[in-house]
Short mmCIF file of C-alpha atoms and ligand atoms in Angstrom, two decimals:
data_model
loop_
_atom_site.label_atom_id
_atom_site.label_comp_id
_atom_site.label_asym_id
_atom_site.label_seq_id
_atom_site.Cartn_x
_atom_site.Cartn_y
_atom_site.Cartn_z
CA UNK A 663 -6.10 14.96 14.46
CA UNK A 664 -5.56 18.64 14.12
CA UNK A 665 -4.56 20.34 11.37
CA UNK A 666 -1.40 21.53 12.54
CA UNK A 667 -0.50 18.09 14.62
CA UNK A 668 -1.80 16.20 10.99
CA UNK A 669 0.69 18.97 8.63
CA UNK A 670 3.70 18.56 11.18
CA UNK A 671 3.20 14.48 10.50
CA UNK A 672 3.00 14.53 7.42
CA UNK A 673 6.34 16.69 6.82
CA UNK A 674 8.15 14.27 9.59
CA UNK A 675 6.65 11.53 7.42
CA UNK A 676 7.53 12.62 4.19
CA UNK A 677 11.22 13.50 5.93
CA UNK A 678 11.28 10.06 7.24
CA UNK A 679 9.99 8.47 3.87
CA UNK A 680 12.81 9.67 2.10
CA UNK A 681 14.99 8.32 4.51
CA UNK A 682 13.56 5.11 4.37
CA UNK A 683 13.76 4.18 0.78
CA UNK A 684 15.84 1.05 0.86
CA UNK A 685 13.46 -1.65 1.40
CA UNK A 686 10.45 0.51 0.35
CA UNK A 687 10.48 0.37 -3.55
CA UNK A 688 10.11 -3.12 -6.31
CA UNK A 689 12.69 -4.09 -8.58
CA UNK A 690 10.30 -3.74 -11.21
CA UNK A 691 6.83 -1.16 -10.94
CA UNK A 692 3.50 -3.04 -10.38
CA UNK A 693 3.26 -0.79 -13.88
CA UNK A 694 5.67 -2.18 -15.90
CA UNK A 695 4.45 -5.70 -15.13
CA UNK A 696 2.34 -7.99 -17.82
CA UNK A 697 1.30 -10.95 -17.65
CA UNK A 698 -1.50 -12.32 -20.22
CA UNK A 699 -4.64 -13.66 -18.86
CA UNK A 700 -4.91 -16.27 -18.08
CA UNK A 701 -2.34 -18.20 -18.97
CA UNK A 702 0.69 -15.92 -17.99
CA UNK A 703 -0.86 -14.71 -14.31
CA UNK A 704 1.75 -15.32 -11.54
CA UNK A 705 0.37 -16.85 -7.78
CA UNK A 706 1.35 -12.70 -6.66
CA UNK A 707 2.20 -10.01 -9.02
CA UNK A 708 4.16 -8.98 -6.13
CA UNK A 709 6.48 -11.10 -4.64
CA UNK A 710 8.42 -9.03 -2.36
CA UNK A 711 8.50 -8.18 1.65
CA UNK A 712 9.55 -4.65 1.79
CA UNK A 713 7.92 -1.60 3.70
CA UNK A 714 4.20 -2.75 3.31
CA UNK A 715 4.70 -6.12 3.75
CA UNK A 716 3.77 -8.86 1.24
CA UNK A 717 0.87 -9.44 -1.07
CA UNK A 718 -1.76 -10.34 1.19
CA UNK A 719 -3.72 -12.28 -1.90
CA UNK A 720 -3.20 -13.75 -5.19
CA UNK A 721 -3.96 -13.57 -8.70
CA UNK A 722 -4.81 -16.73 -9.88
CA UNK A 723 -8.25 -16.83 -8.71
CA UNK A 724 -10.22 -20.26 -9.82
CA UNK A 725 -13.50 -22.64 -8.34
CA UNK A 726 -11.05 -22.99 -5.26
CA UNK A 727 -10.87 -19.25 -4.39
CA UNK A 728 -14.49 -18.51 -4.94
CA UNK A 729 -15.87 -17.38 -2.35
CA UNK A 730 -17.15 -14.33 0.05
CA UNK A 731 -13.78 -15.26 1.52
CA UNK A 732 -11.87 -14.72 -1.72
CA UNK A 733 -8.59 -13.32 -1.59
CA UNK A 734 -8.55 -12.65 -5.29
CA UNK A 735 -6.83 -9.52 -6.45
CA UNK A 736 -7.23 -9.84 -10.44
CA UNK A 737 -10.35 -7.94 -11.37
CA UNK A 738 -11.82 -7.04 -14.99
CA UNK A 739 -14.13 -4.32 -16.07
CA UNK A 740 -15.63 -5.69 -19.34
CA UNK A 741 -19.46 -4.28 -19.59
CA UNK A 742 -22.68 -3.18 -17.54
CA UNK A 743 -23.61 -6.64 -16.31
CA UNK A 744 -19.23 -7.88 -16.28
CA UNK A 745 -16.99 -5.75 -13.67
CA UNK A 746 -15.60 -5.94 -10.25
CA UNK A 747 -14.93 -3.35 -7.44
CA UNK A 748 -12.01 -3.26 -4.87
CA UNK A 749 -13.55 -3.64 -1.73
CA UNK A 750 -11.80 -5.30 1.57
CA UNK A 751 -11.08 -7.91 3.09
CA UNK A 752 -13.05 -7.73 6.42
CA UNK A 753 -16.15 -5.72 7.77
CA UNK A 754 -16.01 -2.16 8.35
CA UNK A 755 -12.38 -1.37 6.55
CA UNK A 756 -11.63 2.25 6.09
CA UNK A 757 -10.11 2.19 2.83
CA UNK A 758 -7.63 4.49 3.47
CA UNK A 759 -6.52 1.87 6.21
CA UNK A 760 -7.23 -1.20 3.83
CA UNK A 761 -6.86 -0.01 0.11
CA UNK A 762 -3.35 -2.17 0.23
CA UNK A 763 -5.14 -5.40 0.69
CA UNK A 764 -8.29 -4.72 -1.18
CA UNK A 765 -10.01 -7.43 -3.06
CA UNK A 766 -11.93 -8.04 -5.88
CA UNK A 767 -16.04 -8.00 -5.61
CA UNK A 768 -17.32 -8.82 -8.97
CA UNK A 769 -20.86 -9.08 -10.59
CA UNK A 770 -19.94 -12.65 -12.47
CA UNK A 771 -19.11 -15.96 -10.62
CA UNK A 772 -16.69 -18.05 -12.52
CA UNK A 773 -13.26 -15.94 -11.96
CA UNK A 774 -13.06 -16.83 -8.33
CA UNK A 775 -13.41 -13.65 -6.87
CA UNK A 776 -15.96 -12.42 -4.04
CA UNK A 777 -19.45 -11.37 -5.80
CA UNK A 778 -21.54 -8.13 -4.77
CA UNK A 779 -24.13 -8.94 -3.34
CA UNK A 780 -27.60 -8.54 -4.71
CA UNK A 781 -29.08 -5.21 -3.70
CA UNK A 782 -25.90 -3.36 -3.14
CA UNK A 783 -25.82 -1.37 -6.50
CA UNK A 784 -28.12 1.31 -6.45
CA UNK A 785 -27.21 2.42 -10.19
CA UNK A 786 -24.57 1.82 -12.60
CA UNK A 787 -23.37 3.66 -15.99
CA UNK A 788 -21.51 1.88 -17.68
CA UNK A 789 -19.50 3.73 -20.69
CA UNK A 790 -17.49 2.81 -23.49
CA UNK A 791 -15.42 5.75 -25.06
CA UNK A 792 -12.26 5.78 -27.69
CA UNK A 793 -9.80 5.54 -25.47
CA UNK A 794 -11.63 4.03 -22.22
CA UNK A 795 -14.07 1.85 -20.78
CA UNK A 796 -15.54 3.32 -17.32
CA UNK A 797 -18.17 2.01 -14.97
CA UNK A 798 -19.07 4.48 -12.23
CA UNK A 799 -22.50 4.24 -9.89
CA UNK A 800 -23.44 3.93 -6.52
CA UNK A 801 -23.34 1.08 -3.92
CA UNK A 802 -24.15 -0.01 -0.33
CA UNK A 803 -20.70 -0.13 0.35
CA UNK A 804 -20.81 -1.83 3.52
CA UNK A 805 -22.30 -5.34 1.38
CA UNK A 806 -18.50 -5.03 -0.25
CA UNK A 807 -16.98 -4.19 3.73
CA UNK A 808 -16.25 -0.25 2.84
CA UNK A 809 -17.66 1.04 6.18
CA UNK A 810 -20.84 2.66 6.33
CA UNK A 811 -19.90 6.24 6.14
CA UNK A 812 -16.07 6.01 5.54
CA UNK A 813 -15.35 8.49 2.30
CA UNK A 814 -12.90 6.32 0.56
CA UNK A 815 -9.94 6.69 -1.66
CA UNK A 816 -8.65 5.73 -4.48
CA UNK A 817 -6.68 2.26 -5.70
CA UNK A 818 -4.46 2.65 -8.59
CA UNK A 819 -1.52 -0.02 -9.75
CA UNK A 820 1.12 3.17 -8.91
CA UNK A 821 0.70 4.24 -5.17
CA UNK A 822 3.52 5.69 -3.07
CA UNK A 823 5.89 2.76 -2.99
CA UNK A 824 5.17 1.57 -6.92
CA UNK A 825 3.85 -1.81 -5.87
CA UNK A 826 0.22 -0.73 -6.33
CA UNK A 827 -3.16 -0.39 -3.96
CA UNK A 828 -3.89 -2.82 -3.65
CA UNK A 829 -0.32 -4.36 -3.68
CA UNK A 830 -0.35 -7.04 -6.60
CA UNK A 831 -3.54 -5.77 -8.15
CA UNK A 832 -3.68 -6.56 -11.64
CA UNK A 833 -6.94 -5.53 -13.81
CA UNK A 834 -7.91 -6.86 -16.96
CA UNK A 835 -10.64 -6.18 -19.78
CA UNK A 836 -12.34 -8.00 -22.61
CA UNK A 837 -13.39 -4.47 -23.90
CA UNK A 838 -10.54 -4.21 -26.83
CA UNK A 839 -10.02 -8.10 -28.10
CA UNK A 840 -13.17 -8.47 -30.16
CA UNK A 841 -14.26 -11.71 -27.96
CA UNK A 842 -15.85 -12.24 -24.69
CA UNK A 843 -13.32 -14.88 -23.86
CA UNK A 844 -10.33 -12.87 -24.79
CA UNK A 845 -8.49 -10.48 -22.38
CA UNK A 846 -6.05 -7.62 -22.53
CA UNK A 847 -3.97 -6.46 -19.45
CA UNK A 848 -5.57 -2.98 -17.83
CA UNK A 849 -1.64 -1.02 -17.82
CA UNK A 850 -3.54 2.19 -16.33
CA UNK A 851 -6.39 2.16 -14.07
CA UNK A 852 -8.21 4.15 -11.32
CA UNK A 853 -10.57 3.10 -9.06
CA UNK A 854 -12.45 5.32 -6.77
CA UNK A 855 -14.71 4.00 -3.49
CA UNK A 856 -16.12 6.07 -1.03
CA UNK A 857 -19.32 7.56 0.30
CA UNK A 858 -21.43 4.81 -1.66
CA UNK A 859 -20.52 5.71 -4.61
CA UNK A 860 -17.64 4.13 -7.56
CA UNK A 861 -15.82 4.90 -9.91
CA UNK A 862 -13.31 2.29 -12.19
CA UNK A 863 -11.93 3.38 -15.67
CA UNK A 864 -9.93 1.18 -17.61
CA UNK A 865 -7.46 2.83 -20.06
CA UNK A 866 -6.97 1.30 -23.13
CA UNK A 867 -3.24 0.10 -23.56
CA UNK A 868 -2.99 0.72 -26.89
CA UNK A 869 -3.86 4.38 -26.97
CA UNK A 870 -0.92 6.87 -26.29
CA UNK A 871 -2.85 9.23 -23.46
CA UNK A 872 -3.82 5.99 -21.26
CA UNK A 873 -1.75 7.14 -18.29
CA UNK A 874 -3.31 10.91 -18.97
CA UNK A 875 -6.84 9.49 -18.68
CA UNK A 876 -6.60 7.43 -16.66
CA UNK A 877 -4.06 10.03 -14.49
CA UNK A 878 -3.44 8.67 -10.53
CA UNK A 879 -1.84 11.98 -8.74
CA UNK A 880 -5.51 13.47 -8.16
CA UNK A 881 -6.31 10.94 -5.58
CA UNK A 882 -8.02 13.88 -3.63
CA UNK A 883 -10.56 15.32 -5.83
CA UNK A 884 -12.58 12.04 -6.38
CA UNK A 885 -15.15 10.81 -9.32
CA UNK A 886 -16.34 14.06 -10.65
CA UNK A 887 -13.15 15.15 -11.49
CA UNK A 888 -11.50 12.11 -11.64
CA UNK A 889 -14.09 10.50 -14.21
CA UNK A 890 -16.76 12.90 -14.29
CA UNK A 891 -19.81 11.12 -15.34
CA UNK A 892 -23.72 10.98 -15.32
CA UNK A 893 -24.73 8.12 -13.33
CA UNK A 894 -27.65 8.55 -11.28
CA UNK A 895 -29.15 6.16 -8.44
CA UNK A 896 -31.85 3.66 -9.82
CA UNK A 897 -30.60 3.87 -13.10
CA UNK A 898 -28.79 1.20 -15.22
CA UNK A 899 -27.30 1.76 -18.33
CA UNK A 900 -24.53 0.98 -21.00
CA UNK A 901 -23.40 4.36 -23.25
CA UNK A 902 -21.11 5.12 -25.51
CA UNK A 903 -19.20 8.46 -25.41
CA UNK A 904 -16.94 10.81 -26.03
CA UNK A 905 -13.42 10.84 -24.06
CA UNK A 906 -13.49 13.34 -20.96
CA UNK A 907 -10.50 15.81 -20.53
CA UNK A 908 -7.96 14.43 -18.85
CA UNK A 909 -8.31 14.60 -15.28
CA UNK A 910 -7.25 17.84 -13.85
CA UNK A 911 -7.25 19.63 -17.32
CA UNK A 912 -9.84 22.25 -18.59
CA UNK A 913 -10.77 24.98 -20.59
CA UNK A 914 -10.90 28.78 -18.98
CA UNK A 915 -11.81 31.52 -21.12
CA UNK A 916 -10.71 29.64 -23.90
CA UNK A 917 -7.25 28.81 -22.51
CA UNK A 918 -6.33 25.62 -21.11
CA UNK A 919 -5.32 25.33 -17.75
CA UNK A 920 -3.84 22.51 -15.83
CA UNK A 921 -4.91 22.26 -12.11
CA UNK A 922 -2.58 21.26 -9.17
CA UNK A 923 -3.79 19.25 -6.21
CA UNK A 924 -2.23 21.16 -3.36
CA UNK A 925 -0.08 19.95 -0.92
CA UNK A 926 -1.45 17.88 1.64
CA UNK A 927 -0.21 19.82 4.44
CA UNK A 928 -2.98 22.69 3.35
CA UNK A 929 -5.37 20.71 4.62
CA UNK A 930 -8.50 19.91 3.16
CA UNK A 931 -9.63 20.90 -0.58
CA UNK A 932 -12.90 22.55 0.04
CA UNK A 933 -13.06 24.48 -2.95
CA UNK A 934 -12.33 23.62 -6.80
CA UNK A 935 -11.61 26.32 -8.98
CA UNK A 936 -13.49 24.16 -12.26
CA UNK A 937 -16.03 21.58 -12.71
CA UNK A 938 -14.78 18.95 -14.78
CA UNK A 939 -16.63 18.48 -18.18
CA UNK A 940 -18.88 15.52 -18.88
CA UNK A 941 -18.22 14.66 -22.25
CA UNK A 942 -21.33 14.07 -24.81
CA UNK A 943 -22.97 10.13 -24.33
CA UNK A 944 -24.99 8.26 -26.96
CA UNK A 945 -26.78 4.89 -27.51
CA UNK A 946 -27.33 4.45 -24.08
CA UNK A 947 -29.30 1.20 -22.98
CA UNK A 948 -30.95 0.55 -19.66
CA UNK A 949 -31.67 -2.06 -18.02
CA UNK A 950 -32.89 -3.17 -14.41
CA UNK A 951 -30.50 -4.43 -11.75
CA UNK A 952 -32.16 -7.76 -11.90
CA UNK A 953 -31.10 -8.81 -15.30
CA UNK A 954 -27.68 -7.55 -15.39
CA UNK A 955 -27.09 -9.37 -11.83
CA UNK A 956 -28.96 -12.27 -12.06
CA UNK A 957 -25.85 -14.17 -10.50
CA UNK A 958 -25.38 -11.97 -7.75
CA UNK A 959 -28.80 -13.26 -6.00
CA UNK A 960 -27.13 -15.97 -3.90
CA UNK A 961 -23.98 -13.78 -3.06
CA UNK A 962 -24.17 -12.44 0.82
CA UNK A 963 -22.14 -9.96 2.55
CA UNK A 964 -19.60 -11.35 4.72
CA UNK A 965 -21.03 -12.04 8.50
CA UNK A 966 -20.57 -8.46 10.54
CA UNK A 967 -20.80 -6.24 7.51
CA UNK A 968 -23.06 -2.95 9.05
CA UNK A 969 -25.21 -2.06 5.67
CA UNK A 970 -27.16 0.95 5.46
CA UNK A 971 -30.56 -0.58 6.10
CA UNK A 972 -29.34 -2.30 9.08
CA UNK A 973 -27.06 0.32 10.54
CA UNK A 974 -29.69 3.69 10.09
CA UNK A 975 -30.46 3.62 14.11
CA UNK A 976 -27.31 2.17 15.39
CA UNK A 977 -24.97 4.71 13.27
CA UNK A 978 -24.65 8.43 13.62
CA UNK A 979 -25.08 8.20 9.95
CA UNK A 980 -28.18 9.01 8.20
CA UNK A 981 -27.73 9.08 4.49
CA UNK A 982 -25.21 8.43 2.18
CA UNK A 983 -24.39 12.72 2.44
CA UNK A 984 -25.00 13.22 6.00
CA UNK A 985 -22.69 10.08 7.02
CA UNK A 986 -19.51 11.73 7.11
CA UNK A 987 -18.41 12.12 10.60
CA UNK A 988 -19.05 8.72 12.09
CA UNK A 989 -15.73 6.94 11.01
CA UNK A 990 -12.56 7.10 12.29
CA UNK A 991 -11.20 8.91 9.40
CA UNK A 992 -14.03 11.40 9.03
CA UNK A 993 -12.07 14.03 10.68
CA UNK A 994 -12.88 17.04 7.83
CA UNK A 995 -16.38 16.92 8.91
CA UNK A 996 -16.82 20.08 8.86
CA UNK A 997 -16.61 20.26 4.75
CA UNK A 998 -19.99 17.86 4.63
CA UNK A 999 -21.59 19.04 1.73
CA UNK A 1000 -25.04 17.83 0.76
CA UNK A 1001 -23.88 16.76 -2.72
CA UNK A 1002 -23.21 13.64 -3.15
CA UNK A 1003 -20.42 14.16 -6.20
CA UNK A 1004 -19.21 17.27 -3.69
CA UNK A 1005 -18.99 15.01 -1.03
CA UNK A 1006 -16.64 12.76 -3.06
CA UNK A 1007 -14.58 15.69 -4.12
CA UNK A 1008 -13.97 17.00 -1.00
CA UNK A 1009 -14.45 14.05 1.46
CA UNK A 1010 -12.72 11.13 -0.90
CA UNK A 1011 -9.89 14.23 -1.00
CA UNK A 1012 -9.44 14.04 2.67
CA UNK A 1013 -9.46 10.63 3.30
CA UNK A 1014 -6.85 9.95 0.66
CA UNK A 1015 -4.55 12.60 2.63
CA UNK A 1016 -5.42 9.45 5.67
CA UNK A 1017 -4.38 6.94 2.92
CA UNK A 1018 -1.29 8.62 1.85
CA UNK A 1019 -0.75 9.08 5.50
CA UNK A 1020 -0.66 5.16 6.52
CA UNK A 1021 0.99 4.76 3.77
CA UNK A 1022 3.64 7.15 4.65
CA UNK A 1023 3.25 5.56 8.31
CA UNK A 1024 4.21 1.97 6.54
CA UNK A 1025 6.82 3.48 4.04
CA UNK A 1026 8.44 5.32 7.34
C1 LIG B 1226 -6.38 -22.14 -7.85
O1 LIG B 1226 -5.95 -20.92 -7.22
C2 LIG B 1226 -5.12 -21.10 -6.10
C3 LIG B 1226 -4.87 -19.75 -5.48
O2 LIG B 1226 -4.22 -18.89 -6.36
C4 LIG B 1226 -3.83 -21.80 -6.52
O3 LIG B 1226 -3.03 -22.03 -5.39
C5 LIG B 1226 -4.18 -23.10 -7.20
O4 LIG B 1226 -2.99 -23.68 -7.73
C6 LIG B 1226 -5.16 -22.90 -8.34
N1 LIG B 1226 -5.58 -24.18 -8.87
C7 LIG B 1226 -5.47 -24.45 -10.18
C8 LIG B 1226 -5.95 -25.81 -10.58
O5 LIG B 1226 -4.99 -23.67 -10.99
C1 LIG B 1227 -20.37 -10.50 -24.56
O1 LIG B 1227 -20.63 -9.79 -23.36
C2 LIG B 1227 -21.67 -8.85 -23.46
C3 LIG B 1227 -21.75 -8.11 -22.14
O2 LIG B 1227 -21.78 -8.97 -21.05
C4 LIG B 1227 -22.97 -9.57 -23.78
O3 LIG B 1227 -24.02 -8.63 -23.94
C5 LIG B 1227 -22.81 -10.35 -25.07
O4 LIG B 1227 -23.96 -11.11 -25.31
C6 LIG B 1227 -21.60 -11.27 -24.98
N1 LIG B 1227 -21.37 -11.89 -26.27
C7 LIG B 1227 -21.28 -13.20 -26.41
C8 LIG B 1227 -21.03 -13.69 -27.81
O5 LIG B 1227 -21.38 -13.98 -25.47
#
């Protein structure tokens, strides 16, 4: 789409979004919603039909729901070797088409979820600071049915309409309880997937700046600014650290400046005017992929999935920075950048403008 024909949508959109509100918005935010694990968890957080339809899976996820078919949509990010992913549903999803019905894909069977298969995480840092926990890497996102290429977005439990992306997520950690076994209730989360690369911090409820870190407006300016980090492919590891700025805020010339996403009708961010700080890491322990995901050797990618070994001929793609115009919603091309945190800047940016746009074609 043009930019003028995708600015004038938009604005009709946003005109007709406003106009539409009845029937769009919960009686209660996916937000404000707890329910203790596992005992308290509800068949759907979300049990309305409004705009975006219903729920389209469930959070209580048990040995029935385990599956690659799993509709599960309770995920946990607890350690290294312990956290799940929103991927979708079915082969090839553009997640700015699918991020309302995106499912759980999880490194540890036993919470009847979907599990990534073995081979699809290319690195992982996990990182453990005073306020967060954060897990951010890079993945063969067509094993969790991302398609090859598509630039992502980002699932939060706020979203346009309130009731989350997906709708009904619910997120929950064993980072702050002392005990494995014992689970507190992720309030604020973000969740970035795109261009083979992830990123999922979990706020800790019980610190004051939760919603700051773990902040959901910047949904176009991806992981490096969204949970800028030091992950790098082929490497493993578990760190502790320092907390980052909060997204969006940094230091200038010794004054602190708070930056804007611009309006979506602006068109693509191609340029930032700071690189986000990554914040001091210590006792960091690696590992190889085959200890940490021992369980994830008998998982499989659902039937039809396109993964980057099988898809290098067929696809216009040819590496995880060059793959940017062969999807449907790879329209800012032209802003490739050979980088792969760049890309996710710039690239996750404009496909979230796509996400916000089907969701303002739902809401509308
Ligand atoms: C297992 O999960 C399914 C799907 O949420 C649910 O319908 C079923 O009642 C659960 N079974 C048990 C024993 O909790
Ligand atoms: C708790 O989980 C961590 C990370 O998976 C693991 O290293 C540790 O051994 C577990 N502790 C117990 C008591 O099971």
């Amino acid at each position: 789409m043009a930019p003028v024909a995708l600015s004038a949508f938009i604005a009709a959109s946003a005109a007709s979004l406003v106009a539409a509100q009845v029937g769009t918005f919960p009686a209660t935010p996916l937000a404000s919603k707890r329910f203790a694990y596992p005992s308290g968890l509800p068949y759907k957080a979300d049990t309305e039909n409004l705009v975006r339809g219903i729920q389209t899976g469930y959070n209580i996820c048990n040995s029935t729901t385990e599956s690659q078919d799993s509709l599960c949509q309770t995920g946990f990010v607890n350690s290294v070797d312990d956290f799940c992913l929103w991927g979708a549903p079915k082969p090839n999803s553009i997640v700015g088409d699918t991020e309302g019905e995106a499912v759980a894909w999880c490194t540890k069977p036993g919470r009847g979820t979907r599990l990534i298969p073995e081979g699809a995480l290319k690195g992982v840092q996990f990182m453990r600071t005073p306020d967060y926990v954060q897990v951010v890497g890079y993945i063969d996102q067509a094993m969790i049915n991302i398609q090859h290429g598509d630039y992502g977005g980002e699932m939060d439990p706020h979203g346009a309409d309130l009731r989350g992306n997906p709708l009904g997520g619910l997120v929950y950690s064993n980072s702050w309880s002392g005990s494995n076994t014992s689970f507190t209730q992720v309030i604020e989360w973000h969740n970035f997937m795109g261009s083979d690369q992830f990123c999922f911090k979990a706020c800790d409820p019980s610190k004051t700046n939760a919603a700051h870190f773990c902040e959901h407006t910047l949904d176009r300016i991806g992981c490096a600014f969204n949970a800028p980090h030091a992950a790098q492919t082929g490497v493993f590891e578990s760190c502790e650290g320092d907390n980052q700025d909060f997204p969006g805020v940094y230091t200038t010339n010794g004054a602190v400046v708070t930056y804007k996403q611009p309006p979506e009708e602006l068109g693509a961010i191609t340029t930032m005017p700071y690189t986000a700080r990554i914040p001091a890491s210590s006792n960091c322990v690696k590992y190889t992929s085959s200890e940490l995901f021992v369980a994830l050797a008998s998982a499989t990618p659902n039937a039809g999935a396109v993964t980057t070994s099988a898809s290098s001929a067929s696809s216009s793609a040819t590496g995880s920075s060059a793959s940017r115009s062969g999807t449907s919603s790879g329209t800012a091309a032209g802003a490739a950048s050979t980088s792969n945190d760049a890309g996710v800047v710039v690239m996750s940016g404009f496909v979230s403008v796509l996400g916000v746009l089907f969701s303002a074609i739902f809401l509308s």
